[in-house]
């Protein structure tokens, strides 16, 4: 029987590319997001990760239909832009609910189907979680927490033979750019910095790699007997993340300020 793969955020961008590629390669794919795409022919569940009750109901249905799931790929994610002082509590809550809390609830709901047959969880993080990007601080915080979630789960789930990994994409050309919620206030002292910084991020993302590059990394990692803790997509980003770990924090801050400050 083919491997069963559950993918959140499967309606767009990286998640959709993963779902379509794996479906075409013969895996049994189950997609999940708020809106079911019209152009697919695999099982799909509509579920809003900010809605705890809906996550419970959907995961119960999935568990009944699929008592054995081989891989859960947590790809759903949203971005916020703006100075922390100007990002509202609601927007902060939203980015955390989708990127972290909803993802955790999904993991918890699906765990029974992953246990005791070497199930795998792949969390899609971001280079922005390894290197703090100003005016995207709330997003960086949420993605950095995804990395910590992976590290904790790896140890906690070892007894159930479940392996966990974070994949860190860098700039990737998807609708993420247009879906980002940016707080830009005209008479704010942050206005020029936020505008410049977000414009740079948007340009970098739209000149970024094709989602298929992320799919290759996810597929490679998924088929490893033992997954690494973290994999960064692309040699340039691998080098950047490596540098950010070995350089003094002040030097990293200087470089990031030059780029996005
Ligand atoms: N693009 C980049 O440059 C980049 C770089 C690093 C990391 N990433 C990460 O890669 C992942 C995929 O992003 P992408 O670039 O493919 O962006 P995208 O095209 O905007 O896709 C985001 C996906 O998340 C789903 N989603 C959003 N809110 C949701 C909610 N409340 N409940 C359930 N699903 C929700 C969306 O589906 P619905 O709207 O149908 O709900 C969509 O399928 C994200 O975790 C992102 O942080 C992206």
Coordinates of C-alpha atoms and ligand atoms in Angstrom, one line a residue:
X1 CA 0.0 0.0 0.0
X2 CA 1.2 3.5 -0.8
X3 CA 2.4 5.8 1.9
X4 CA -0.4 8.1 3.4
X5 CA 0.7 11.8 3.5
X6 CA -1.4 14.5 5.2
X7 CA -0.5 18.0 4.2
X8 CA -1.8 21.2 5.7
X9 CA -1.7 24.4 3.6
X10 CA -2.3 22.2 0.5
X11 CA -4.4 24.8 -1.4
X12 CA -1.6 27.1 -2.5
X13 CA 2.1 27.6 -3.0
X14 CA 4.5 25.1 -1.4
X15 CA 1.8 22.9 0.2
X16 CA -0.1 22.6 -3.1
X17 CA 3.1 21.7 -5.0
X18 CA 4.0 19.1 -2.4
X19 CA 0.5 17.6 -2.5
X20 CA 0.3 17.5 -6.3
X21 CA 3.8 16.1 -6.7
X22 CA 3.3 13.4 -4.1
X23 CA -0.1 12.5 -5.6
X24 CA 1.4 12.2 -9.1
X25 CA 4.2 10.0 -7.6
X26 CA 1.5 7.6 -6.3
X27 CA 1.3 8.5 -2.6
X28 CA -2.1 8.6 -1.0
X29 CA -2.4 12.3 -0.3
X30 CA -4.8 14.0 2.0
X31 CA -4.9 17.8 1.8
X32 CA -6.1 20.3 4.3
X33 CA -6.7 24.1 4.4
X34 CA -9.7 26.5 4.6
X35 CA -10.6 26.3 1.0
X36 CA -10.5 23.1 -1.1
X37 CA -8.9 23.7 -4.5
X38 CA -11.2 22.9 -7.4
X39 CA -8.5 21.3 -9.6
X40 CA -7.6 18.2 -7.4
X41 CA -8.6 14.6 -7.2
X42 CA -7.4 13.5 -3.9
X43 CA -9.0 13.5 -0.5
X44 CA -9.4 17.0 1.0
X45 CA -10.6 18.4 4.3
X46 CA -11.6 22.1 4.8
X47 CA -10.2 23.2 8.1
X48 CA -9.3 26.6 9.6
X49 CA -6.3 26.2 11.9
X50 CA -7.5 29.1 14.0
X51 CA -10.6 27.1 14.9
X52 CA -9.9 24.5 17.6
X53 CA -13.3 22.8 17.4
X54 CA -13.0 22.4 13.6
X55 CA -9.5 20.9 14.0
X56 CA -10.9 18.4 16.5
X57 CA -13.8 17.4 14.3
X58 CA -11.6 17.1 11.1
X59 CA -8.8 15.2 12.8
X60 CA -11.4 12.8 14.2
X61 CA -12.8 12.2 10.7
X62 CA -9.2 11.7 9.3
X63 CA -8.3 9.3 12.1
X64 CA -11.4 7.2 11.3
X65 CA -10.7 7.1 7.6
X66 CA -6.9 6.7 8.0
X67 CA -5.9 4.8 11.1
X68 CA -2.4 4.8 9.7
X69 CA -0.7 7.9 8.4
X70 CA 2.9 7.8 7.4
X71 CA 3.8 11.5 7.2
X72 CA 2.2 14.7 8.4
X73 CA 3.5 17.8 6.7
X74 CA 2.6 21.0 8.4
X75 CA 2.9 23.6 5.7
X76 CA 0.0 26.0 6.4
X77 CA 1.4 29.4 7.3
X78 CA 0.7 33.1 7.3
X79 CA 2.9 36.2 7.5
X80 CA 2.6 39.5 9.2
X81 CA 4.6 42.7 8.4
X82 CA 5.0 45.8 10.5
X83 CA 6.7 47.2 13.6
X84 CA 6.0 45.2 16.7
X85 CA 4.6 48.4 18.4
X86 CA 2.0 48.6 15.6
X87 CA 1.0 44.9 15.2
X88 CA -2.3 44.4 17.0
X89 CA -2.9 41.7 19.6
X90 CA -5.4 40.1 17.1
X91 CA -2.8 40.0 14.3
X92 CA -0.1 38.6 16.6
X93 CA -2.7 36.0 17.8
X94 CA -3.6 35.2 14.2
X95 CA 0.0 34.5 13.1
X96 CA 0.6 32.3 16.2
X97 CA -2.7 30.5 15.8
X98 CA -2.0 29.4 12.2
X99 CA 1.8 28.9 12.4
X100 CA 2.0 27.4 15.8
X101 CA -1.1 26.7 18.0
X102 CA -3.3 25.3 15.2
X103 CA -0.4 23.3 13.9
X104 CA 0.1 21.8 17.4
X105 CA -3.6 21.0 17.7
X106 CA -3.4 19.3 14.2
X107 CA -0.3 17.3 15.4
X108 CA -2.1 16.2 18.6
X109 CA -5.2 15.2 16.7
X110 CA -3.3 13.1 14.2
X111 CA -0.7 11.5 16.5
X112 CA -2.8 8.3 17.1
X113 CA -2.5 7.6 13.4
X114 CA 1.2 8.2 13.4
X115 CA 2.2 6.2 16.4
X116 CA 4.1 2.9 16.4
X117 CA 4.8 2.5 12.7
X118 CA 7.6 5.0 12.3
X119 CA 5.4 7.9 11.4
X120 CA 7.0 11.2 10.5
X121 CA 6.2 14.9 11.1
X122 CA 7.7 17.5 8.8
X123 CA 7.2 21.1 10.0
X124 CA 7.7 23.8 7.4
X125 CA 9.6 26.6 9.2
X126 CA 11.5 29.4 7.6
X127 CA 14.9 30.9 7.3
X128 CA 13.2 33.9 9.0
X129 CA 12.8 31.7 12.1
X130 CA 16.5 31.1 12.2
X131 CA 17.5 34.7 11.5
X132 CA 15.2 37.4 13.0
X133 CA 13.9 39.7 10.3
X134 CA 12.8 43.1 11.6
X135 CA 9.3 44.4 10.6
X136 CA 8.5 40.7 10.3
X137 CA 9.4 40.0 13.9
X138 CA 6.1 38.4 14.8
X139 CA 6.5 36.0 11.9
X140 CA 10.1 35.3 12.8
X141 CA 9.0 34.6 16.4
X142 CA 6.3 32.1 15.3
X143 CA 8.7 30.3 12.9
X144 CA 11.5 30.2 15.5
X145 CA 8.9 28.5 17.8
X146 CA 8.2 25.9 15.1
X147 CA 11.9 24.9 15.2
X148 CA 11.7 24.6 19.0
X149 CA 8.5 22.6 18.7
X150 CA 10.4 20.1 16.4
X151 CA 13.2 19.8 18.8
X152 CA 11.0 19.0 21.8
X153 CA 8.7 16.6 19.8
X154 CA 11.7 14.7 18.5
X155 CA 12.6 13.7 22.1
X156 CA 9.1 13.3 23.4
X157 CA 7.9 11.2 20.5
X158 CA 10.9 8.9 20.3
X159 CA 9.1 6.3 22.4
X160 CA 6.4 6.0 19.7
X161 CA 9.0 5.8 16.9
X162 CA 7.9 9.1 15.4
X163 CA 10.6 11.2 13.8
X164 CA 10.3 15.0 13.4
X165 CA 12.1 17.5 11.2
X166 CA 11.9 21.2 10.3
X167 CA 12.4 22.2 6.7
X168 CA 13.5 25.9 6.4
X169 CA 12.6 27.4 3.0
X170 CA 14.1 30.8 2.1
X171 CA 12.4 33.2 -0.4
X172 CA 10.0 31.1 -2.5
X173 CA 7.7 32.5 -5.2
X174 CA 4.2 31.9 -3.9
X175 CA 1.1 33.8 -2.9
X176 CA 2.6 34.2 0.5
X177 CA 3.7 37.6 -0.5
X178 CA 0.2 38.9 -1.4
X179 CA -1.3 37.0 1.6
X180 CA 1.0 38.7 4.1
X181 CA -0.8 41.2 6.3
X182 CA 1.3 44.3 6.6
X183 CA 0.6 47.1 9.0
X184 CA 1.8 50.3 7.4
X185 CA 0.6 53.5 9.0
X186 CA 1.3 56.7 7.0
X187 CA 2.0 59.1 9.9
X188 CA 4.0 56.6 11.9
X189 CA 7.7 57.0 12.7
X190 CA 8.1 53.5 11.4
X191 CA 6.5 54.2 8.0
X192 CA 9.7 54.5 5.9
X193 CA 11.5 51.6 7.4
X194 CA 8.5 49.2 7.3
X195 CA 7.8 50.2 3.6
X196 CA 11.4 49.8 2.5
X197 CA 11.8 46.5 4.4
X198 CA 8.6 45.0 3.2
X199 CA 9.2 46.1 -0.4
X200 CA 12.6 44.3 -0.2
X201 CA 11.0 41.1 1.2
X202 CA 8.3 41.2 -1.4
X203 CA 10.9 41.6 -4.2
X204 CA 13.1 38.8 -2.8
X205 CA 10.1 36.5 -2.5
X206 CA 8.9 37.1 -6.0
X207 CA 12.4 36.6 -7.3
X208 CA 12.7 33.5 -5.1
X209 CA 12.9 29.9 -6.0
X210 CA 10.1 27.8 -7.4
X211 CA 8.1 25.8 -4.8
X212 CA 9.3 22.6 -6.6
X213 CA 12.7 23.2 -5.0
X214 CA 11.2 22.9 -1.5
X215 CA 9.3 19.8 -2.6
X216 CA 12.6 18.1 -3.6
X217 CA 14.0 18.8 -0.1
X218 CA 10.8 17.6 1.6
X219 CA 10.7 14.4 -0.4
X220 CA 14.4 13.6 0.2
X221 CA 14.1 14.2 3.9
X222 CA 10.8 12.2 4.2
X223 CA 12.4 9.2 2.6
X224 CA 15.4 9.2 5.0
X225 CA 15.4 6.4 7.6
X226 CA 16.4 9.0 10.2
X227 CA 15.5 12.6 9.5
X228 CA 17.8 15.4 10.5
X229 CA 16.6 18.0 13.1
X230 CA 16.5 20.7 10.5
X231 CA 17.2 21.2 6.8
X232 CA 17.6 24.5 5.0
X233 CA 16.5 24.8 1.4
X234 CA 19.3 26.0 -1.0
X235 CA 23.0 26.3 -0.6
X236 CA 23.0 30.1 -0.2
X237 CA 20.5 29.9 2.7
X238 CA 22.3 27.0 4.3
X239 CA 25.4 29.2 4.3
X240 CA 23.5 32.2 5.8
X241 CA 22.0 30.1 8.6
X242 CA 25.4 28.6 9.3
X243 CA 27.0 32.0 9.4
X244 CA 24.2 33.3 11.8
X245 CA 25.2 30.5 14.2
X246 CA 28.9 31.1 14.2
X247 CA 29.2 34.8 13.9
X248 CA 28.9 37.1 17.0
X249 CA 25.3 38.2 17.4
X250 CA 26.2 41.8 17.0
X251 CA 27.8 41.1 13.6
X252 CA 24.6 39.3 12.5
X253 CA 22.5 42.2 13.8
X254 CA 24.7 44.6 11.8
X255 CA 24.2 42.6 8.6
X256 CA 20.4 42.2 9.1
X257 CA 20.1 46.0 9.8
X258 CA 21.9 46.7 6.6
X259 CA 19.5 44.4 4.7
X260 CA 16.2 45.1 6.4
X261 CA 16.7 47.8 9.1
Ligands
LIG1 N1 7.0 31.7 0.3 C1 8.1 31.9 1.0 O1 9.0 32.8 0.6 C2 8.3 31.2 2.3 C3 9.6 31.2 2.9 C4 9.8 30.5 4.0 C5 8.8 29.8 4.6 N2 7.5 29.7 4.0 C6 6.5 28.9 4.7 O2 6.0 28.0 3.8 C7 4.7 27.6 4.1 C8 3.8 27.7 2.9 O3 3.7 29.0 2.4 P1 3.5 29.4 0.9 O4 4.7 30.2 0.5 O5 3.1 28.3 0.1 O6 2.3 30.4 1.1 P2 0.8 30.5 0.5 O7 0.8 30.2 -0.9 O8 0.2 31.7 1.0 O9 0.1 29.2 1.2 C9 -0.3 29.2 2.5 C10 -1.2 28.0 2.8 O10 -1.6 28.1 4.2 C11 -3.0 27.9 4.3 N3 -3.6 28.6 5.4 C12 -3.5 29.9 5.7 N4 -4.3 30.3 6.7 C13 -4.8 29.1 7.2 C14 -5.7 28.8 8.2 N5 -6.2 29.7 9.1 N6 -6.1 27.5 8.4 C15 -5.7 26.5 7.5 N7 -4.8 26.8 6.5 C16 -4.4 28.0 6.3 C17 -3.5 28.4 2.9 O11 -4.8 27.8 2.6 P3 -6.2 28.5 2.7 O12 -6.1 29.9 2.4 O13 -7.1 27.7 1.8 O14 -6.6 28.3 4.2 C18 -2.4 28.0 2.0 O15 -2.7 26.7 1.5 C19 4.3 28.6 5.2 O16 4.4 27.9 6.5 C20 5.3 29.7 5.1 O17 5.5 30.3 6.3 C21 7.3 30.4 2.9

